[in-house]
């Protein structure tokens, strides 16, 4: 999906970044005279100052908008700790107060992030039985009956023969990809994939190619070219080719075009790795993810990956695939052999959340939560569009980025919303392209209609102040047309 | 390559009849380009060329208004400043300002990183033409007077030679060939 940006906003954004870079470089230039030599005599400097230029000169200016500490569970409302700075945001100190804010930033799609009447008692009971940590890796005595139960449940939920559970979502990608791919292999990943996939791909030693975001025609072109060329220099055929896509792209709120991509990978006999970090549990009629939503048979996707952080209110990740794949990974993946096992109460939280979603607790709360998050997302997105803000994302997706573009609007939007007790997450370069900085809003099933209305009021007020309404309303366009004709 | 397409109004509004351009409603469609190098991918978005040219023209106006000199002197100052700035940032500074790249581009200047090292792309052709056009304007408006002409000529020669496809990854006499500190 292409983003439509007003040309004037593009020009002013480049100009603002240019100005910021010029001032940054000037400051660095003068700093060269003032600072003392940091490395001891004869040693090379530990870091290059150009490498953290972006962090020092751009990120530190607006540091108070990121990494805000919280003082409560990230439910629909959250307590955010206030901070102040005496040296222009280089260091931040807590004031000791906290603000009770509407939480539009947490990945709490089904509302499991706070106390739940079904999940929490069971988690506390498992804490009594299993304690906080297994104090071992999975291979060395860290596998409890809870882990096995979760793996069976997860595999059954997704529709794959077997699953493997890891303690950390990022580590799932960054340790599994090096175990599966090696030198002589080719990884073709979507250009907007998450940094965990990029880290895993780089660490694997395989050649990495990129195809244009969510465009299966370009994927086919890249695949054809790669298969025809073979490995670089020797031109031998590739050992294996893997295509990596995500279910929902968290920065765009956009769904993957899975059907077409599966068709392409089947045609050219490439493996498909689907990262469902944001879509599992939140999308699809019964929460089974993007495969269910788009009617794709899970057997067509070779490796399905996901995390428990978003919809299940826990931590960790999983890989699901054939029995042989999981057996192989158990022997080879460093995340399984050497990393600490997932904490047992966290496992119990996922098990309980999963049972709730499937309706196995005897109520229909799961189905209601799924319907609620869908309804809330569609309502919020429609209202934002009607307001005139530029919102990305497909229908049914609970993630909706609101485009900001100019670098100055990032702290303006964030701080003004915070003053009005709404906590939003803003994202800028380098997590997003330079031009396309955005405020990413995540809707939860725990938000009530009143919460959403309050959020919309605040966003409307702040957008007027910060001039974020890039897409004028139908009525305004008609009025303008009438003026032109008269 | 600029992937932008200039459109009139977004897709959510109905068709404007007679193609009436509503003022201030110029929109551009942006498709993310498949370039993983964050240091250079910003150059592939629409609006970059226009901003570059606008900065040059606005710089000229600023110099004229601050120093109250002749138009030719102002163009010479713009040409030489443009030479200094673009030489330093395109052809001297190596690497990328992001630690997560882990020094992957530490031996490549920005010019060598753009477009993934492919030569003679549209972006490179545009960036090669700009110093030449600036040189022509600067030398014309100063009436080809001798001291200023020499400076302008040196500037354009150095910039042009640095942008030749054959100079890709070439370091003359080993200048600037080390890893940056």
XYZ file of C-alpha atoms in Angstrom:
667
model
C 0.000 0.000 0.000
C 1.493 3.313 -0.998
C 1.504 6.286 1.315
C 0.186 9.535 -0.151
C 2.219 12.445 1.097
C 1.526 16.096 0.365
C 4.440 17.389 -1.715
C 4.886 20.423 0.499
C 5.208 18.202 3.572
C 7.906 16.172 1.773
C 9.894 19.301 0.930
C 9.640 20.753 4.423
C 10.591 17.414 5.980
C 13.779 17.178 3.928
C 14.551 20.770 4.734
C 14.039 20.204 8.491
C 16.241 17.123 8.520
C 18.846 19.019 6.513
C 18.834 21.789 9.101
C 19.083 19.304 11.956
C 22.029 17.564 10.293
C 23.797 20.878 9.625
C 23.473 21.935 13.259
C 24.522 18.481 14.393
C 27.647 18.590 12.261
C 28.478 22.124 13.421
C 28.191 21.045 17.033
C 30.373 18.000 16.381
C 32.933 20.199 14.668
C 33.231 22.530 17.653
C 33.104 19.623 20.068
C 36.288 18.412 18.414
C 38.133 21.364 19.939
C 36.629 21.158 23.390
C 36.663 17.495 24.282
C 39.676 15.734 25.772
C 41.067 12.535 24.333
C 38.811 9.730 25.556
C 40.924 6.685 24.701
C 44.106 5.914 26.649
C 47.473 6.505 24.981
C 48.091 4.198 22.059
C 44.611 2.673 21.991
C 42.115 3.135 19.188
C 38.878 4.872 20.211
C 36.173 2.492 21.377
C 33.369 3.961 19.272
C 33.437 6.113 16.199
C 31.727 9.398 16.775
C 30.120 9.281 13.341
C 28.371 6.017 14.194
C 26.228 7.494 16.902
C 25.792 10.843 15.207
C 22.100 10.204 14.767
C 21.623 9.183 18.409
C 23.568 12.118 19.830
C 22.352 14.931 17.632
C 18.785 14.036 16.717
C 17.455 11.396 19.101
C 18.766 13.015 22.293
C 16.973 16.264 21.480
C 13.586 14.600 21.851
C 14.585 11.833 24.215
C 11.767 12.578 26.622
C 9.223 11.267 24.098
C 10.708 7.776 24.103
C 11.397 5.184 26.782
C 8.906 6.652 29.236
C 8.909 4.562 32.421
C 5.539 3.234 33.570
C 4.205 2.541 37.034
C 1.336 0.161 36.404
C 0.282 -2.727 34.204
C -0.199 -1.606 30.586
C -3.967 -1.920 30.563
C -6.356 0.400 28.704
C -5.247 3.087 31.170
C -1.662 3.284 32.299
C 0.384 5.277 34.834
C 3.285 6.996 33.089
C 6.061 8.526 35.178
C 6.807 12.177 34.517
C 10.379 13.294 33.941
C 12.198 16.591 33.679
C 15.587 17.628 32.353
C 18.015 20.390 33.250
C 20.393 20.008 30.330
C 18.166 20.004 27.266
C 17.224 16.320 27.403
C 20.697 14.884 27.681
C 19.806 13.438 31.077
C 16.307 12.925 32.423
C 15.219 12.734 36.057
C 11.969 11.495 37.518
C 9.775 14.054 39.243
C 8.166 11.399 41.429
C 4.672 11.934 40.001
C 2.878 9.743 37.555
C 0.068 10.535 35.150
C -2.905 8.299 34.623
C -3.052 8.203 30.826
C -5.133 6.525 28.159
C -2.889 3.856 26.731
C -2.792 3.976 22.949
C 0.700 2.569 22.630
C 0.837 -0.919 24.163
C 0.481 -4.092 22.141
C -2.401 -5.236 24.227
C -4.702 -6.399 21.447
C -6.898 -8.730 23.471
C -6.601 -6.995 26.815
C -4.527 -9.679 28.542
C -1.867 -7.249 29.702
C -3.471 -6.611 33.075
C -5.214 -8.764 35.664
C -7.616 -11.206 34.102
C -10.154 -13.205 36.075
C -9.331 -16.459 34.346
C -5.601 -16.169 33.631
C -4.144 -14.491 36.710
C -5.254 -17.022 39.419
C -3.835 -19.833 37.308
C -0.570 -17.956 36.786
C -0.208 -17.405 40.530
C -0.860 -21.092 41.160
C 1.811 -22.076 38.659
C 4.184 -19.692 40.435
C 3.663 -21.691 43.617
C 4.305 -24.952 41.832
C 7.101 -24.091 39.386
C 8.751 -20.869 40.729
C 9.772 -17.856 38.695
C 12.506 -19.359 36.562
C 13.616 -22.811 35.521
C 17.219 -21.631 36.007
C 18.323 -23.702 33.049
C 18.125 -23.855 29.301
C 15.497 -26.089 27.712
C 18.032 -28.777 26.923
C 19.559 -28.831 30.413
C 16.570 -29.448 32.609
C 14.494 -26.385 31.831
C 11.651 -28.215 30.086
C 8.643 -28.457 32.381
C 5.276 -30.068 31.721
C 3.956 -26.555 31.137
C 6.351 -26.048 28.228
C 5.259 -29.303 26.624
C 1.600 -28.438 27.141
C 2.095 -25.046 25.528
C 3.902 -26.506 22.546
C 1.131 -29.030 21.905
C -1.574 -26.406 22.361
C 0.169 -23.895 20.112
C 0.743 -26.428 17.339
C -2.890 -27.458 17.503
C -4.090 -23.837 17.518
C -2.087 -22.872 14.457
C -2.714 -26.074 12.515
C 0.844 -27.354 12.306
C 2.178 -30.758 13.484
C 4.632 -29.408 16.086
C 5.851 -26.234 17.763
C 8.872 -25.030 19.736
C 8.744 -22.300 22.355
C 11.510 -19.767 23.074
C 11.968 -17.380 25.986
C 12.260 -14.210 23.918
C 10.510 -13.091 20.749
C 13.475 -11.274 19.200
C 15.727 -14.240 19.978
C 13.291 -16.596 18.230
C 14.062 -14.960 14.899
C 17.689 -14.161 15.526
C 18.589 -17.699 16.656
C 16.339 -19.772 14.365
C 17.349 -18.171 11.076
C 21.067 -18.907 11.571
C 20.122 -22.500 12.484
C 18.096 -22.969 9.303
C 20.127 -21.069 6.723
C 23.823 -20.992 6.139
C 26.429 -20.111 3.589
C 25.216 -21.000 0.119
C 21.617 -20.212 0.973
C 19.547 -17.231 -0.061
C 17.160 -15.268 2.110
C 14.674 -13.006 0.343
C 13.022 -10.776 2.883
C 10.429 -8.061 2.609
C 12.040 -4.633 2.621
C 10.177 -3.552 5.748
C 10.865 -6.590 7.892
C 11.547 -6.264 11.589
C 15.109 -5.857 12.847
C 15.022 -9.304 14.503
C 14.642 -10.870 11.059
C 17.411 -8.643 9.688
C 19.662 -9.615 12.604
C 18.928 -13.322 12.108
C 19.448 -13.096 8.355
C 22.755 -11.275 8.726
C 23.917 -13.704 11.397
C 23.120 -16.746 9.285
C 25.821 -16.124 6.677
C 23.380 -16.582 3.790
C 23.077 -13.997 1.066
C 20.239 -11.582 1.770
C 18.077 -10.055 -0.945
C 15.181 -7.721 -0.538
C 11.937 -7.369 -2.457
C 9.678 -4.341 -2.559
C 7.332 -4.298 0.381
C 4.303 -6.543 -0.123
C 4.569 -6.658 -3.926
C 4.448 -10.341 -5.036
C 5.311 -9.396 -8.639
C 8.626 -7.971 -7.504
C 9.225 -11.022 -5.341
C 8.774 -13.172 -8.426
C 11.200 -11.001 -10.360
C 13.813 -11.189 -7.610
C 13.342 -14.962 -7.293
C 13.707 -15.555 -11.016
C 16.832 -13.434 -11.198
C 18.356 -15.125 -8.150
C 17.651 -18.653 -9.387
C 18.983 -17.840 -12.838
C 22.158 -16.180 -11.490
C 22.936 -18.717 -8.790
C 25.415 -17.992 -5.998
C 27.598 -14.907 -6.407
C 30.906 -15.491 -8.224
C 30.629 -19.294 -8.564
C 27.110 -19.259 -10.079
C 26.380 -22.629 -8.524
C 22.738 -23.268 -7.657
C 21.577 -22.087 -4.259
C 21.459 -24.655 -1.467
C 18.052 -23.385 -0.398
C 16.002 -20.239 -0.784
C 13.792 -18.838 1.951
C 11.284 -16.017 1.625
C 10.500 -14.163 4.863
C 7.353 -12.088 5.306
C 5.375 -10.811 8.240
C 1.663 -11.224 8.970
C 1.015 -7.618 10.018
C 3.740 -5.081 9.475
C 3.715 -3.207 12.727
C 4.903 0.076 11.271
C 2.291 0.115 8.518
C -0.607 -1.731 10.094
C -0.793 -3.540 6.803
C -1.582 -7.190 6.158
C 0.645 -9.379 4.060
C -0.618 -10.492 0.639
C -0.168 -14.058 1.660
C -2.114 -15.846 -1.067
C -0.092 -14.363 -3.916
C 3.198 -14.830 -2.094
C 2.386 -18.493 -1.355
C 1.599 -18.947 -5.056
C 4.988 -17.472 -6.016
C 6.997 -19.533 -3.520
C 5.237 -22.722 -4.564
C 5.950 -22.018 -8.207
C 9.692 -21.527 -7.647
C 10.041 -24.079 -4.816
C 11.267 -21.628 -2.193
C 10.568 -22.028 1.525
C 8.231 -19.552 3.194
C 8.788 -18.193 6.720
C 5.886 -16.239 8.146
C 6.437 -13.996 11.154
C 3.082 -13.541 12.857
C 4.248 -11.497 15.824
C 1.402 -9.009 15.600
C -1.254 -11.052 13.846
C -1.479 -14.247 15.920
C -4.366 -14.017 18.340
C -5.629 -10.702 17.006
C -6.625 -11.391 13.406
C -8.988 -13.907 11.936
C -12.345 -15.061 13.137
C -10.954 -17.285 15.885
C -7.631 -15.500 16.260
C -5.586 -17.947 14.214
C -3.773 -15.216 12.369
C -3.398 -14.060 8.815
C -3.723 -17.575 7.342
C -7.235 -17.851 8.674
C -8.137 -14.341 7.574
C -6.987 -14.850 4.007
C -8.015 -18.472 3.661
C -4.502 -19.850 3.235
C -3.857 -23.446 4.286
C -1.207 -23.474 7.066
C 0.390 -26.463 5.338
C 1.445 -24.105 2.518
C 3.568 -22.008 4.873
C 6.685 -23.958 5.808
C 7.663 -22.191 9.011
C 5.327 -20.109 11.108
C 6.752 -17.921 13.822
C 5.043 -15.720 16.348
C 5.418 -14.056 19.700
C 3.416 -14.167 22.900
C 4.045 -10.548 23.792
C 1.229 -8.976 21.834
C -2.052 -10.811 22.004
C -1.333 -13.186 24.885
C 0.042 -10.724 27.419
C 3.165 -12.724 28.127
C 6.683 -12.883 26.727
C 8.508 -15.245 24.428
C 8.047 -16.642 20.961
C 7.373 -19.858 19.100
C 8.200 -21.609 15.868
C 5.692 -24.016 14.336
C 6.351 -26.406 11.495
C 6.679 -30.066 10.624
C 7.786 -32.602 13.246
C 11.136 -33.063 11.495
C 11.776 -29.319 11.494
C 11.066 -28.938 15.196
C 13.134 -32.012 16.042
C 16.017 -30.568 14.015
C 15.728 -27.155 15.652
C 15.811 -28.739 19.086
C 19.249 -30.107 18.263
C 20.659 -27.106 16.482
C 19.048 -23.824 17.510
C 21.173 -21.929 20.037
C 18.031 -20.295 21.420
C 16.830 -23.715 22.523
C 20.116 -25.244 23.587
C 21.710 -22.381 25.464
C 19.192 -19.647 26.195
C 17.184 -19.806 29.390
C 13.804 -21.472 29.100
C 10.667 -19.383 29.147
C 9.572 -18.532 32.671
C 6.839 -20.996 33.867
C 4.294 -18.365 34.987
C 4.688 -16.708 31.572
C 4.009 -20.090 29.948
C 0.929 -20.555 32.097
C -0.297 -17.100 31.095
C -0.115 -18.068 27.429
C -1.806 -21.405 28.065
C -4.663 -19.728 29.931
C -4.994 -16.978 27.335
C -5.048 -19.564 24.578
C -7.735 -21.610 26.340
C -9.755 -18.443 26.805
C -9.464 -17.515 23.145
C -10.565 -20.981 22.082
C -13.526 -20.891 24.467
C -12.264 -23.840 26.505
C -12.902 -22.028 29.780
C -16.623 -22.433 29.257
C -17.482 -18.814 28.431
C -17.503 -16.835 25.206
C -15.163 -14.137 26.517
C -12.565 -15.100 23.943
C -14.867 -14.662 20.985
C -16.148 -11.421 22.452
C -12.619 -10.089 22.889
C -11.785 -10.899 19.284
C -14.943 -9.210 18.045
C -14.307 -6.242 20.340
C -10.788 -5.580 19.097
C -11.993 -5.759 15.500
C -14.878 -3.407 16.157
C -12.734 -0.962 18.135
C -10.047 -0.871 15.444
C -12.469 -0.289 12.607
C -14.320 2.404 14.549
C -11.156 4.244 15.545
C -9.674 4.094 12.073
C -12.863 5.392 10.440
C -13.132 8.245 12.900
C -9.497 9.230 12.394
C -9.987 9.195 8.627
C -13.113 11.308 8.935
C -11.149 13.781 11.046
C -8.748 14.219 8.163
C -5.670 12.553 9.598
C -3.696 10.311 7.319
C -4.048 6.833 8.783
C -2.436 3.729 7.339
C -3.418 0.134 7.753
C -5.896 -2.355 6.383
C -9.378 -2.918 7.765
C -9.429 -5.199 10.853
C -5.833 -4.406 11.740
C -5.491 -3.147 15.342
C -2.354 -1.164 14.527
C -2.892 2.229 12.930
C -0.059 4.627 12.231
C -0.987 8.295 11.962
C 1.456 10.056 9.647
C 3.448 12.964 11.052
C 6.220 13.500 8.435
C 8.041 16.567 9.832
C 10.615 15.812 12.527
C 9.356 18.684 14.685
C 5.856 17.241 14.783
C 7.120 14.073 16.466
C 7.886 15.644 19.866
C 5.029 18.129 19.452
C 2.433 15.389 19.007
C 3.900 13.213 21.722
C 4.218 15.943 24.358
C 0.878 17.586 23.671
C -0.931 14.267 23.887
C 0.926 13.470 27.113
C -0.149 16.797 28.590
C -3.736 15.790 27.874
C -3.222 12.362 29.470
C -3.038 10.263 26.343
C 0.076 8.128 25.921
C 1.078 7.528 22.297
C 4.170 6.032 20.759
C 5.875 8.030 18.019
C 8.334 6.468 15.621
C 10.913 8.197 13.487
C 13.961 7.498 11.347
C 15.732 5.009 11.380
C 12.911 2.669 12.418
C 10.827 4.150 9.594
C 11.956 5.762 6.329
C 13.248 9.297 6.656
C 10.158 11.001 5.266
C 7.536 8.843 6.893
C 7.682 9.372 10.639
C 4.448 8.423 12.363
C 2.577 8.012 15.612
C 1.624 4.379 15.979
C -1.681 3.756 17.712
C -2.504 0.254 18.982
C -6.095 -0.504 19.868
C -7.013 -3.048 22.504
C -10.094 -5.098 23.291
C -9.890 -3.539 26.758
C -10.665 -0.054 25.409
C -14.277 0.962 25.960
C -16.198 3.234 23.622
C -15.744 6.148 26.041
C -11.975 5.588 26.104
C -11.867 5.677 22.319
C -13.976 8.844 22.191
C -11.650 10.511 24.677
C -8.663 9.452 22.583
C -10.286 10.812 19.429
C -11.072 14.172 21.072
C -7.488 14.597 22.234
C -6.012 13.540 18.901
C -8.317 15.903 17.045
C -7.330 18.809 19.271
C -3.622 18.054 19.025
C -3.781 17.471 15.259
C -5.338 20.889 14.805
C -2.571 22.413 16.880
C 0.208 20.528 15.079
C -1.441 20.635 11.633
C -1.643 16.903 11.057
C -4.849 16.842 9.075
C -3.238 16.220 5.725
C -6.297 14.695 4.114
C -9.028 17.316 4.015
C -12.622 16.227 4.394
C -14.996 15.628 1.532
C -17.032 18.682 2.513
C -13.999 20.944 2.518
C -12.980 19.783 -0.960
C -16.489 20.461 -2.226
C -16.478 23.921 -0.651
C -13.102 24.687 -2.248
C -14.395 23.536 -5.630
C -17.436 25.749 -5.320
C -15.176 28.715 -4.523
C -13.018 28.041 -7.589
C -16.011 27.900 -9.849
C -17.477 31.127 -8.491
C 15.199 6.664 -8.556
C 12.326 8.884 -7.511
C 9.350 6.565 -7.113
C 6.898 9.409 -6.719
C 3.979 10.017 -8.974
C 2.340 13.391 -8.713
C -1.384 12.951 -8.312
C -4.215 15.357 -7.873
C -6.077 14.610 -4.625
C -6.087 11.264 -2.805
C -8.086 8.197 -3.676
C -10.665 8.706 -0.959
C -12.192 11.725 -2.628
C -14.406 11.770 -5.682
C -13.078 12.810 -9.086
C -12.558 16.517 -9.588
C -14.341 17.300 -12.835
C -12.536 19.126 -15.599
C -9.224 18.327 -13.870
C -9.520 21.468 -11.736
C -6.326 21.585 -9.646
C -7.333 22.524 -6.121
C -4.556 24.718 -4.831
C -2.374 23.137 -2.141
C -3.684 19.641 -2.904
C -0.615 18.322 -4.694
C -0.002 14.814 -3.349
C 2.674 12.265 -4.118
C 2.425 8.510 -3.795
C 5.337 7.015 -1.929
C 6.316 3.374 -2.350
C 9.153 2.232 -0.073
C 12.174 1.392 -2.248
C 13.964 -1.934 -1.679
C 17.186 -0.443 -0.320
C 18.398 -1.737 3.010
C 21.078 0.891 3.518
C 19.467 3.508 5.750
C 22.216 5.935 4.958
C 21.184 6.219 1.320
C 17.600 5.011 1.015
C 16.224 8.440 1.877
C 17.540 9.649 -1.461
C 15.138 7.390 -3.358
C 11.999 9.145 -2.157
C 10.145 11.853 -4.105
C 10.927 15.473 -3.382
C 14.676 15.081 -2.791
C 15.791 16.621 -6.053
C 13.470 19.588 -5.633
C 14.660 20.171 -2.064
C 18.300 20.034 -3.188
C 17.732 22.604 -5.919
C 15.635 24.789 -3.623
C 18.385 24.796 -0.989
C 20.895 25.946 -3.615
C 18.626 28.734 -4.862
C 17.651 29.851 -1.350
C 21.344 29.812 -0.403
C 22.080 32.132 -3.297
C 19.311 34.520 -2.215
C 20.598 34.481 1.376
C 24.140 35.306 0.305
C 22.879 38.119 -1.887
C 20.837 39.620 0.917
C 23.463 39.233 3.644
C 26.569 40.357 1.787
C 24.923 42.671 -0.778
C 27.378 41.589 -3.465
C 26.872 41.154 -7.194
C 24.892 38.205 -8.506
C 28.039 36.661 -9.997
C 29.962 36.738 -6.713
C 27.007 35.179 -4.974
C 26.869 32.360 -7.511
C 30.614 31.794 -7.102
C 30.226 31.589 -3.341
C 27.331 29.144 -3.810
C 29.388 27.057 -6.224
C 32.389 26.874 -3.901
C 30.308 26.162 -0.794
C 28.424 23.504 -2.738
C 31.777 22.004 -3.740
C 33.057 21.983 -0.157
C 29.885 20.550 1.334
C 29.186 17.906 -1.308
C 32.806 16.833 -1.492
C 32.989 16.325 2.257
C 29.689 14.507 2.633
C 29.537 12.566 -0.630
C 33.160 11.757 -1.365
C 35.120 12.063 1.865
C 33.079 10.855 4.824
C 32.905 7.092 4.853
C 30.626 4.686 6.652
C 27.115 5.264 7.920
C 25.856 7.089 11.032
C 24.183 3.979 12.445
C 25.956 1.613 14.787
C 23.606 -1.242 13.846
C 25.216 -1.464 10.415
C 28.282 -2.705 12.305
C 30.760 -1.040 10.026
C 29.491 -2.712 6.867
C 29.993 0.446 4.833
C 33.108 1.684 6.597
C 35.214 1.698 3.459
C 32.610 3.243 1.198
C 31.843 6.905 0.790
C 28.219 7.995 0.452
C 28.587 8.263 -3.306
C 29.758 4.662 -3.487
C 26.869 3.510 -1.295
C 24.045 5.212 -3.207
C 21.855 2.910 -5.339
C 23.750 -0.047 -3.925
C 26.865 0.761 -5.938
C 25.150 0.598 -9.329
C 26.573 3.186 -11.723
C 24.828 5.587 -14.107
C 21.453 5.513 -12.399
C 19.071 8.460 -12.610
C 20.094 9.754 -9.190
C 23.778 9.714 -10.090
C 23.169 11.425 -13.406
C 21.199 14.173 -11.685
C 23.876 14.689 -9.038
C 26.543 14.875 -11.756
C 24.644 17.473 -13.777
C 24.058 19.861 -10.860
C 27.719 20.931 -10.332
C 28.135 21.407 -14.089
C 25.073 23.641 -14.320
C 26.209 25.582 -11.248
C 29.621 26.057 -12.875
C 28.051 27.372 -16.073
C 25.846 29.808 -14.163
C 28.706 30.963 -11.921
C 31.167 31.478 -14.757
C 28.588 33.224 -16.945
C 27.452 35.651 -14.277
C 31.048 36.546 -13.365
C 31.842 37.167 -17.062
C 34.629 34.554 -16.999
C 36.945 36.806 -14.963
C 40.271 35.175 -14.275
C 40.801 34.485 -10.532
C 37.230 33.443 -9.913
C 37.062 31.318 -13.070
C 40.030 29.232 -11.962
C 38.437 28.489 -8.599
C 35.134 27.513 -10.172
C 36.874 25.303 -12.735
C 38.884 23.465 -10.104
C 35.678 22.878 -8.114
C 33.793 21.404 -11.041
C 36.736 19.278 -12.196
C 37.271 17.705 -8.784
C 33.576 16.991 -8.364
C 33.184 15.528 -11.857
C 36.219 13.287 -11.575
C 35.028 12.039 -8.175
C 31.727 11.022 -9.774
C 33.155 9.034 -12.718
C 32.042 5.375 -12.780
C 35.692 4.341 -13.160
C 36.514 6.050 -9.868
C 34.276 3.649 -7.932
C 36.246 2.591 -4.849
C 39.445 4.148 -6.262
C 41.651 5.981 -3.776
C 44.340 8.115 -5.412
C 47.721 7.784 -3.680
C 45.909 5.988 -0.863
C 44.306 9.213 0.409
C 41.266 8.429 2.555
C 41.694 4.688 2.127
C 41.905 3.848 5.821
C 38.990 2.867 8.020
C 37.591 6.049 9.514
C 38.410 6.693 13.176
